[in-house]
């Protein structure tokens, strides 16, 4: 990463993702969003918006107006209140499909898909799986020179920015951990292969425990626990809640001892990375060891087919803790919340793009 500790510096987190608008037509929106890191209470802000029945056909065309303005800001900075500020991008925050689109690389279900290490992947049980250990690390220079040619599908238009094309593309924990690994574990316990799947009476006990927790839950939590029969409708915050809070006690005495202790490795590793200790060398090292142990035991406890992109990338999650501190600092949660606000701005079936732009202008 380029050093960003200069005075009068504004750093920006940018994000993009698709928002479905109409299921029957496939119509959706792709906003480009931005947050100023130094003003955490404000934003995100809408910078650009695309609407269509598919995602933008050309990433270069989609990003060009935004990148032209951003590269100009990187070059000349900005004047505000009589003070000149330098501008840099600190992070790009998106889910795996959006990152592969932005970086013009192989998708997360393919070979050579890991963004942090040169892991080719192998075919197992009708999917590409990655290894339990980290391979040689990718670097910004190797990415820009396309040294691992099989990793790329084209030249990324974001190469024009003054960012590290590897380390500054965050492995967003909302998608990777909450909607990824935590959901995958729960679904395996509910409907996985024999030997992993829990009997229905055990699932019922977990659901009863979660239901009984509701009355004791403080208002700090945006959602109350609910039964596992609704797991397919769980939001990311509910998977987060299970991993960090309710799961530790709900699974005690239900999972066998080996799998329960395995879950605790995952729980403790994320507990550390979701605090301000994430960038402290000793704590970060501990989180890394815990997650490496968790991934290393996956083949024994859940089978090689479980080693998909999200599980493998737990090996690299501590790197983001080193670079950014608490993973909440670089999570997609505020961007996802803002996208839902944009979606609610649409009142009718016609001219949805124009409706959103008009409503955003009204708020400026």
Tab-separated table of N, CA and C in Angstrom, residues 201-306:
chain	number	residue	atom	x	y	z
A	201	UNK	N	-33.928	-33.077	16.067
A	201	UNK	CA	-34.146	-32.681	17.464
A	201	UNK	C	-33.081	-31.682	17.929
A	202	UNK	N	-31.847	-31.822	17.401
A	202	UNK	CA	-30.779	-30.884	17.763
A	202	UNK	C	-31.028	-29.514	17.140
A	203	UNK	N	-31.494	-29.517	15.886
A	203	UNK	CA	-31.825	-28.257	15.215
A	203	UNK	C	-32.950	-27.551	15.969
A	204	UNK	N	-33.919	-28.342	16.424
A	204	UNK	CA	-35.035	-27.772	17.184
A	204	UNK	C	-34.540	-27.136	18.484
A	205	UNK	N	-33.577	-27.780	19.152
A	205	UNK	CA	-33.019	-27.229	20.397
A	205	UNK	C	-32.327	-25.891	20.149
A	206	UNK	N	-31.570	-25.809	19.052
A	206	UNK	CA	-30.895	-24.547	18.716
A	206	UNK	C	-31.929	-23.456	18.463
A	207	UNK	N	-32.961	-23.794	17.689
A	207	UNK	CA	-34.006	-22.813	17.369
A	207	UNK	C	-34.730	-22.349	18.630
A	208	UNK	N	-35.007	-23.281	19.533
A	208	UNK	CA	-35.679	-22.918	20.784
A	208	UNK	C	-34.800	-21.997	21.622
A	209	UNK	N	-33.508	-22.293	21.648
A	209	UNK	CA	-32.585	-21.442	22.398
A	209	UNK	C	-32.580	-20.026	21.815
A	210	UNK	N	-32.486	-19.924	20.487
A	210	UNK	CA	-32.459	-18.612	19.838
A	210	UNK	C	-33.759	-17.856	20.097
A	211	UNK	N	-34.872	-18.579	20.035
A	211	UNK	CA	-36.171	-17.938	20.289
A	211	UNK	C	-36.242	-17.409	21.721
A	212	UNK	N	-35.741	-18.191	22.673
A	212	UNK	CA	-35.778	-17.782	24.080
A	212	UNK	C	-34.842	-16.610	24.372
A	213	UNK	N	-33.836	-16.427	23.506
A	213	UNK	CA	-32.904	-15.298	23.677
A	213	UNK	C	-33.557	-13.958	23.359
A	214	UNK	N	-34.623	-13.989	22.560
A	214	UNK	CA	-35.198	-12.745	22.044
A	214	UNK	C	-35.539	-11.752	23.148
A	215	UNK	N	-36.140	-12.258	24.220
A	215	UNK	CA	-36.608	-11.347	25.275
A	215	UNK	C	-35.477	-10.691	26.043
A	216	UNK	N	-34.274	-11.251	25.932
A	216	UNK	CA	-33.134	-10.698	26.664
A	216	UNK	C	-32.229	-9.841	25.786
A	217	UNK	N	-32.564	-9.726	24.512
A	217	UNK	CA	-31.677	-9.017	23.590
A	217	UNK	C	-31.849	-7.510	23.711
A	218	UNK	N	-30.750	-6.770	23.899
A	218	UNK	CA	-30.839	-5.306	23.998
A	218	UNK	C	-31.131	-4.672	22.647
A	219	UNK	N	-31.517	-3.426	22.676
A	219	UNK	CA	-31.853	-2.707	21.449
A	219	UNK	C	-30.635	-2.365	20.602
A	220	UNK	N	-29.437	-2.616	21.123
A	220	UNK	CA	-28.217	-2.379	20.337
A	220	UNK	C	-28.198	-3.244	19.079
A	221	UNK	N	-28.881	-4.388	19.130
A	221	UNK	CA	-28.930	-5.285	17.981
A	221	UNK	C	-30.084	-4.883	17.074
A	222	UNK	N	-29.792	-4.787	15.777
A	222	UNK	CA	-30.819	-4.351	14.826
A	222	UNK	C	-31.897	-5.405	14.627
A	223	UNK	N	-31.566	-6.673	14.883
A	223	UNK	CA	-32.535	-7.758	14.719
A	223	UNK	C	-32.472	-8.710	15.911
A	224	UNK	N	-33.617	-9.273	16.250
A	224	UNK	CA	-33.681	-10.281	17.302
A	224	UNK	C	-33.392	-11.661	16.695
A	225	UNK	N	-32.889	-12.596	17.509
A	225	UNK	CA	-32.668	-13.954	16.985
A	225	UNK	C	-33.980	-14.580	16.531
A	226	UNK	N	-33.884	-15.445	15.524
A	226	UNK	CA	-35.077	-16.178	15.094
A	226	UNK	C	-34.711	-17.619	14.756
A	227	UNK	N	-35.719	-18.427	14.536
A	227	UNK	CA	-35.550	-19.865	14.334
A	227	UNK	C	-34.692	-20.175	13.111
A	228	UNK	N	-33.986	-21.311	13.169
A	228	UNK	CA	-33.170	-21.733	12.032
A	228	UNK	C	-34.010	-22.147	10.830
A	229	UNK	N	-35.302	-22.330	11.015
A	229	UNK	CA	-36.144	-22.647	9.857
A	229	UNK	C	-36.193	-21.469	8.888
A	230	UNK	N	-35.823	-20.278	9.373
A	230	UNK	CA	-35.794	-19.077	8.531
A	230	UNK	C	-34.398	-18.764	8.013
A	231	UNK	N	-33.455	-19.702	8.146
A	231	UNK	CA	-32.051	-19.394	7.856
A	231	UNK	C	-31.838	-18.892	6.430
A	232	UNK	N	-32.649	-19.367	5.477
A	232	UNK	CA	-32.490	-18.920	4.086
A	232	UNK	C	-32.902	-17.459	3.913
A	233	UNK	N	-33.612	-16.919	4.900
A	233	UNK	CA	-34.017	-15.516	4.841
A	233	UNK	C	-33.194	-14.638	5.783
A	234	UNK	N	-32.204	-15.219	6.436
A	234	UNK	CA	-31.359	-14.437	7.346
A	234	UNK	C	-30.631	-13.332	6.589
A	235	UNK	N	-30.530	-12.179	7.212
A	235	UNK	CA	-29.707	-11.084	6.699
A	235	UNK	C	-28.281	-11.250	7.218
A	236	UNK	N	-27.369	-10.487	6.632
A	236	UNK	CA	-25.962	-10.579	7.039
A	236	UNK	C	-25.795	-10.302	8.530
A	237	UNK	N	-26.564	-9.346	9.069
A	237	UNK	CA	-26.444	-9.017	10.496
A	237	UNK	C	-26.849	-10.191	11.382
A	238	UNK	N	-27.761	-11.029	10.898
A	238	UNK	CA	-28.191	-12.189	11.687
A	238	UNK	C	-27.130	-13.277	11.703
A	239	UNK	N	-26.443	-13.470	10.580
A	239	UNK	CA	-25.323	-14.417	10.574
A	239	UNK	C	-24.186	-13.889	11.445
A	240	UNK	N	-23.963	-12.585	11.398
A	240	UNK	CA	-22.940	-11.968	12.246
A	240	UNK	C	-23.274	-12.177	13.721
A	241	UNK	N	-24.526	-11.970	14.057
A	241	UNK	CA	-24.984	-12.147	15.433
A	241	UNK	C	-24.762	-13.586	15.906
A	242	UNK	N	-25.049	-14.545	15.049
A	242	UNK	CA	-24.873	-15.954	15.415
A	242	UNK	C	-23.397	-16.273	15.631
A	243	UNK	N	-22.544	-15.804	14.727
A	243	UNK	CA	-21.112	-16.089	14.834
A	243	UNK	C	-20.499	-15.463	16.081
A	244	UNK	N	-20.809	-14.208	16.338
A	244	UNK	CA	-20.120	-13.467	17.398
A	244	UNK	C	-20.784	-13.579	18.767
A	245	UNK	N	-22.082	-13.933	18.810
A	245	UNK	CA	-22.789	-13.887	20.090
A	245	UNK	C	-23.538	-15.189	20.398
A	246	UNK	N	-24.623	-15.449	19.718
A	246	UNK	CA	-25.506	-16.543	20.140
A	246	UNK	C	-24.968	-17.927	19.823
A	247	UNK	N	-24.184	-18.058	18.768
A	247	UNK	CA	-23.724	-19.382	18.346
A	247	UNK	C	-22.888	-20.104	19.379
A	248	UNK	N	-22.088	-19.361	20.131
A	248	UNK	CA	-21.180	-19.971	21.112
A	248	UNK	C	-21.951	-20.783	22.146
A	249	UNK	N	-23.066	-20.257	22.621
A	249	UNK	CA	-23.863	-20.982	23.616
A	249	UNK	C	-24.913	-21.879	22.966
A	250	UNK	N	-25.458	-21.469	21.818
A	250	UNK	CA	-26.491	-22.270	21.154
A	250	UNK	C	-25.951	-23.620	20.688
A	251	UNK	N	-24.686	-23.655	20.294
A	251	UNK	CA	-24.098	-24.890	19.760
A	251	UNK	C	-23.463	-25.761	20.831
A	252	UNK	N	-23.289	-25.208	22.037
A	252	UNK	CA	-22.640	-25.967	23.106
A	252	UNK	C	-23.506	-27.158	23.516
A	253	UNK	N	-22.913	-28.353	23.484
A	253	UNK	CA	-23.657	-29.563	23.807
A	253	UNK	C	-24.474	-30.101	22.652
A	254	UNK	N	-24.505	-29.373	21.531
A	254	UNK	CA	-25.234	-29.817	20.336
A	254	UNK	C	-24.253	-30.372	19.303
A	255	UNK	N	-23.281	-29.565	18.919
A	255	UNK	CA	-22.218	-30.061	18.044
A	255	UNK	C	-21.332	-31.013	18.834
A	256	UNK	N	-20.726	-31.974	18.144
A	256	UNK	CA	-19.734	-32.806	18.822
A	256	UNK	C	-18.556	-31.927	19.234
A	257	UNK	N	-17.781	-32.381	20.199
A	257	UNK	CA	-16.746	-31.544	20.800
A	257	UNK	C	-15.745	-31.027	19.775
A	258	UNK	N	-15.354	-31.879	18.822
A	258	UNK	CA	-14.341	-31.462	17.850
A	258	UNK	C	-14.859	-30.345	16.955
A	259	UNK	N	-16.088	-30.484	16.479
A	259	UNK	CA	-16.650	-29.441	15.610
A	259	UNK	C	-16.985	-28.178	16.402
A	260	UNK	N	-17.362	-28.339	17.652
A	260	UNK	CA	-17.644	-27.155	18.479
A	260	UNK	C	-16.371	-26.344	18.704
A	261	UNK	N	-15.281	-27.010	19.059
A	261	UNK	CA	-14.011	-26.301	19.254
A	261	UNK	C	-13.528	-25.684	17.946
A	262	UNK	N	-13.843	-26.358	16.846
A	262	UNK	CA	-13.501	-25.830	15.524
A	262	UNK	C	-14.259	-24.531	15.267
A	263	UNK	N	-15.548	-24.508	15.602
A	263	UNK	CA	-16.340	-23.284	15.459
A	263	UNK	C	-15.770	-22.162	16.322
A	264	UNK	N	-15.284	-22.497	17.518
A	264	UNK	CA	-14.718	-21.482	18.408
A	264	UNK	C	-13.467	-20.843	17.814
A	265	UNK	N	-12.698	-21.598	17.024
A	265	UNK	CA	-11.544	-21.014	16.332
A	265	UNK	C	-11.999	-19.880	15.420
A	266	UNK	N	-13.056	-20.138	14.671
A	266	UNK	CA	-13.639	-19.150	13.756
A	266	UNK	C	-14.171	-17.956	14.546
A	267	UNK	N	-14.936	-18.243	15.590
A	267	UNK	CA	-15.520	-17.200	16.442
A	267	UNK	C	-14.438	-16.295	17.034
A	268	UNK	N	-13.423	-16.886	17.629
A	268	UNK	CA	-12.383	-16.094	18.310
A	268	UNK	C	-11.544	-15.294	17.317
A	269	UNK	N	-11.235	-15.891	16.159
A	269	UNK	CA	-10.472	-15.170	15.146
A	269	UNK	C	-11.181	-13.917	14.687
A	270	UNK	N	-12.500	-14.033	14.446
A	270	UNK	CA	-13.258	-12.856	14.002
A	270	UNK	C	-13.494	-11.878	15.136
A	271	UNK	N	-13.664	-12.373	16.350
A	271	UNK	CA	-13.814	-11.476	17.501
A	271	UNK	C	-12.632	-10.514	17.595
A	272	UNK	N	-11.431	-11.036	17.353
A	272	UNK	CA	-10.229	-10.199	17.416
A	272	UNK	C	-10.209	-9.197	16.271
A	273	UNK	N	-10.479	-9.681	15.052
A	273	UNK	CA	-10.380	-8.817	13.875
A	273	UNK	C	-11.481	-7.763	13.827
A	274	UNK	N	-12.524	-7.947	14.625
A	274	UNK	CA	-13.601	-6.957	14.678
A	274	UNK	C	-13.486	-6.073	15.918
A	275	UNK	N	-12.244	-5.856	16.349
A	275	UNK	CA	-11.953	-4.902	17.425
A	275	UNK	C	-10.777	-4.041	16.981
A	276	UNK	N	-10.465	-3.033	17.778
A	276	UNK	CA	-9.323	-2.170	17.468
A	276	UNK	C	-7.986	-2.875	17.685
A	277	UNK	N	-8.018	-4.088	18.240
A	277	UNK	CA	-6.792	-4.878	18.397
A	277	UNK	C	-6.373	-5.538	17.081
A	278	UNK	N	-7.204	-5.428	16.055
A	278	UNK	CA	-6.944	-6.137	14.799
A	278	UNK	C	-5.602	-5.784	14.177
A	279	UNK	N	-5.147	-4.551	14.368
A	279	UNK	CA	-3.878	-4.129	13.772
A	279	UNK	C	-2.707	-4.228	14.744
A	280	UNK	N	-2.971	-4.633	15.991
A	280	UNK	CA	-1.893	-4.831	16.973
A	280	UNK	C	-1.187	-6.136	16.634
A	281	UNK	N	0.113	-6.091	16.482
A	281	UNK	CA	0.878	-7.212	15.937
A	281	UNK	C	0.562	-8.547	16.614
A	282	UNK	N	0.611	-8.580	17.941
A	282	UNK	CA	0.423	-9.844	18.663
A	282	UNK	C	-0.997	-10.384	18.498
A	283	UNK	N	-1.986	-9.485	18.586
A	283	UNK	CA	-3.374	-9.918	18.440
A	283	UNK	C	-3.669	-10.347	17.007
A	284	UNK	N	-3.139	-9.614	16.053
A	284	UNK	CA	-3.333	-9.973	14.652
A	284	UNK	C	-2.730	-11.341	14.357
A	285	UNK	N	-1.555	-11.593	14.921
A	285	UNK	CA	-0.889	-12.888	14.732
A	285	UNK	C	-1.739	-14.015	15.316
A	286	UNK	N	-2.337	-13.775	16.483
A	286	UNK	CA	-3.202	-14.781	17.098
A	286	UNK	C	-4.421	-15.054	16.223
A	287	UNK	N	-5.062	-13.987	15.726
A	287	UNK	CA	-6.222	-14.161	14.845
A	287	UNK	C	-5.840	-14.957	13.605
A	288	UNK	N	-4.678	-14.663	13.044
A	288	UNK	CA	-4.201	-15.383	11.862
A	288	UNK	C	-4.032	-16.878	12.172
A	289	UNK	N	-3.414	-17.188	13.312
A	289	UNK	CA	-3.211	-18.589	13.699
A	289	UNK	C	-4.542	-19.314	13.889
A	290	UNK	N	-5.493	-18.651	14.537
A	290	UNK	CA	-6.802	-19.257	14.770
A	290	UNK	C	-7.509	-19.583	13.456
A	291	UNK	N	-7.485	-18.643	12.515
A	291	UNK	CA	-8.166	-18.857	11.236
A	291	UNK	C	-7.421	-19.866	10.369
A	292	UNK	N	-6.094	-19.880	10.444
A	292	UNK	CA	-5.325	-20.897	9.717
A	292	UNK	C	-5.651	-22.293	10.246
A	293	UNK	N	-5.771	-22.411	11.574
A	293	UNK	CA	-6.141	-23.691	12.184
A	293	UNK	C	-7.547	-24.092	11.758
A	294	UNK	N	-8.465	-23.126	11.730
A	294	UNK	CA	-9.849	-23.389	11.317
A	294	UNK	C	-9.886	-23.935	9.894
A	295	UNK	N	-9.214	-23.255	8.977
A	295	UNK	CA	-9.211	-23.690	7.575
A	295	UNK	C	-8.498	-25.034	7.435
A	296	UNK	N	-7.417	-25.226	8.170
A	296	UNK	CA	-6.659	-26.466	8.078
A	296	UNK	C	-7.446	-27.698	8.480
A	297	UNK	N	-8.422	-27.541	9.368
A	297	UNK	CA	-9.222	-28.677	9.836
A	297	UNK	C	-10.469	-28.931	8.987
A	298	UNK	N	-10.747	-28.044	8.050
A	298	UNK	CA	-11.958	-28.172	7.229
A	298	UNK	C	-12.039	-29.520	6.500
A	299	UNK	N	-10.988	-29.980	5.786
A	299	UNK	CA	-11.109	-31.256	5.068
A	299	UNK	C	-11.480	-32.422	5.983
A	300	UNK	N	-10.917	-32.462	7.170
A	300	UNK	CA	-11.193	-33.556	8.108
A	300	UNK	C	-12.630	-33.514	8.607
A	301	UNK	N	-13.128	-32.320	8.925
A	301	UNK	CA	-14.432	-32.197	9.577
A	301	UNK	C	-15.593	-32.025	8.606
A	302	UNK	N	-15.334	-31.427	7.430
A	302	UNK	CA	-16.426	-31.136	6.500
A	302	UNK	C	-16.172	-31.627	5.077
A	303	UNK	N	-14.970	-32.084	4.794
A	303	UNK	CA	-14.662	-32.586	3.457
A	303	UNK	C	-13.993	-31.541	2.578
A	304	UNK	N	-13.227	-32.014	1.598
A	304	UNK	CA	-12.495	-31.107	0.700
A	304	UNK	C	-13.424	-30.191	-0.084
A	305	UNK	N	-14.645	-30.641	-0.365
A	305	UNK	CA	-15.578	-29.843	-1.162
A	305	UNK	C	-15.986	-28.556	-0.451
A	306	UNK	N	-15.695	-28.450	0.843
A	306	UNK	CA	-16.045	-27.264	1.633
A	306	UNK	C	-15.048	-26.127	1.430
